[in-house]
């Protein structure tokens, strides 16, 4: 287990007792866990865990010491050891007051599960309102299942509950595949589950929104450039004007947004950027066509699979997987959330022509800006997800322990 301990650059407030926090996350640079910070379409050397940790550190730097625990790519073997270590610290008197875990549960062949799939799997009558009250029944299903993956999940849920019982307040991210998504780790008793909003407090279309979610915090954050004079020095995710991601961590290409962003308010009459937009968005249009084709094929397969063939792993390779893929596609591409820099298939040229203010905003000087988190900050990219709402909630809790008021993100 790789444990990295890093104290903040500024020490906690001298008059306050030390508050400790832990971040459990992926800190490796495997392809699926790195992000494109500078918006050029190329992933950078910045891990999921690094972003979560820097958000928490930036917000809690004056009143907390933070330890990063790397769950690596092997979530299940690592998590029980990490949770045991935190519990041990608590019992021995070095209490970790807050644990931030921005990880989703992974079961067998997929990482996000919807209420619909969970209902078919457990046989329980589940919906967004009664999910919380059926929490223990779902956990019991994992305990008694013949599937080893569910047994491991049960053990992790119980280990989380033991950490909470030993003195930690536990913050868990919700899911990112729509309002019906369930992070099964969040079934643990006593966990504070965090959903995501934009900077204006509007619940994000990708965020879980059901009875397991306790609070909602900002989960989409604009990436802005930081300059000294006219020289670019790095990038900021937290609205504090300091460099959080240095230049050596990014690929350094031209941000995609600059290829499609108009300069004047009369964008509807300005056709010059359309050829460039066509070049950037053509892969998205092609992918959308392919997704529509696959949805039709999935519908055919669903009708052909025996509804009651729930036997062992067979179901994961048949109806459960098909339902999960279908739900994920519909949630991702049927909503209003716009992810321009990820080439979301929802964004096609005709959409920009018809409704360009979905993608760009006009500031008080009449300048067109890209403002994905609705904070009013000019951006070149953004990060989004319940993962990045969770450290906001964690920092607020740590601040409350010290009677400190945290600054607004706006």
XYZ file of N, CA and C in Angstrom, residues 127-133 174-175 178-182 193-196 207-215:
81
model
N -36.746 2.704 -5.376
C -36.873 3.933 -6.147
C -36.036 5.009 -5.469
N -36.015 6.190 -6.037
C -35.145 7.241 -5.509
C -35.545 7.675 -4.104
N -36.829 7.504 -3.739
C -37.284 7.930 -2.418
C -36.996 6.900 -1.329
N -37.095 5.601 -1.648
C -36.967 4.594 -0.589
C -35.606 3.908 -0.556
N -34.665 4.413 -1.332
C -33.348 3.776 -1.390
C -32.693 3.752 -0.014
N -32.758 4.860 0.704
C -32.114 4.931 2.017
C -32.741 3.950 3.000
N -34.066 3.867 3.034
C -34.718 2.999 4.011
C -34.488 1.522 3.705
N -21.129 10.926 -4.604
C -22.230 10.266 -5.282
C -21.769 9.753 -6.638
N -22.713 9.315 -7.456
C -22.381 8.807 -8.782
C -22.465 9.882 -9.839
N -25.890 10.121 -13.869
C -27.288 10.515 -13.836
C -27.894 10.424 -12.449
N -29.097 10.971 -12.303
C -29.735 11.094 -10.994
C -29.982 9.752 -10.318
N -30.087 8.675 -11.094
C -30.406 7.362 -10.528
C -29.152 6.552 -10.191
N -27.980 7.135 -10.387
C -26.747 6.393 -10.127
C -26.528 6.213 -8.632
N -26.047 5.027 -8.249
C -25.788 4.724 -6.845
C -24.321 4.337 -6.675
N -23.038 11.336 2.084
C -22.941 11.216 0.630
C -23.150 12.581 -0.016
N -22.278 12.906 -0.979
C -22.243 14.251 -1.550
C -22.590 14.207 -3.036
N -23.622 14.944 -3.416
C -23.963 15.143 -4.814
C -23.342 16.427 -5.333
N -23.524 16.694 -6.629
C -22.811 17.805 -7.270
C -23.764 18.852 -7.827
N -25.246 14.174 -11.721
C -25.114 13.821 -10.308
C -26.221 12.896 -9.820
N -25.859 12.005 -8.890
C -26.885 11.255 -8.166
C -27.843 12.229 -7.487
N -29.120 11.866 -7.474
C -30.126 12.677 -6.784
C -31.195 11.736 -6.252
N -30.960 11.212 -5.059
C -31.899 10.281 -4.443
C -31.716 10.339 -2.932
N -32.417 9.468 -2.206
C -32.472 9.586 -0.746
C -31.172 9.228 -0.042
N -30.217 8.623 -0.731
C -28.916 8.368 -0.101
C -28.060 9.630 -0.026
N -28.313 10.590 -0.912
C -27.490 11.798 -0.961
C -27.897 12.739 0.166
N -26.920 13.112 0.996
C -27.187 13.979 2.146
C -27.080 15.458 1.818
N -26.054 15.814 1.041
C -25.808 17.221 0.734
C -25.311 17.349 -0.704
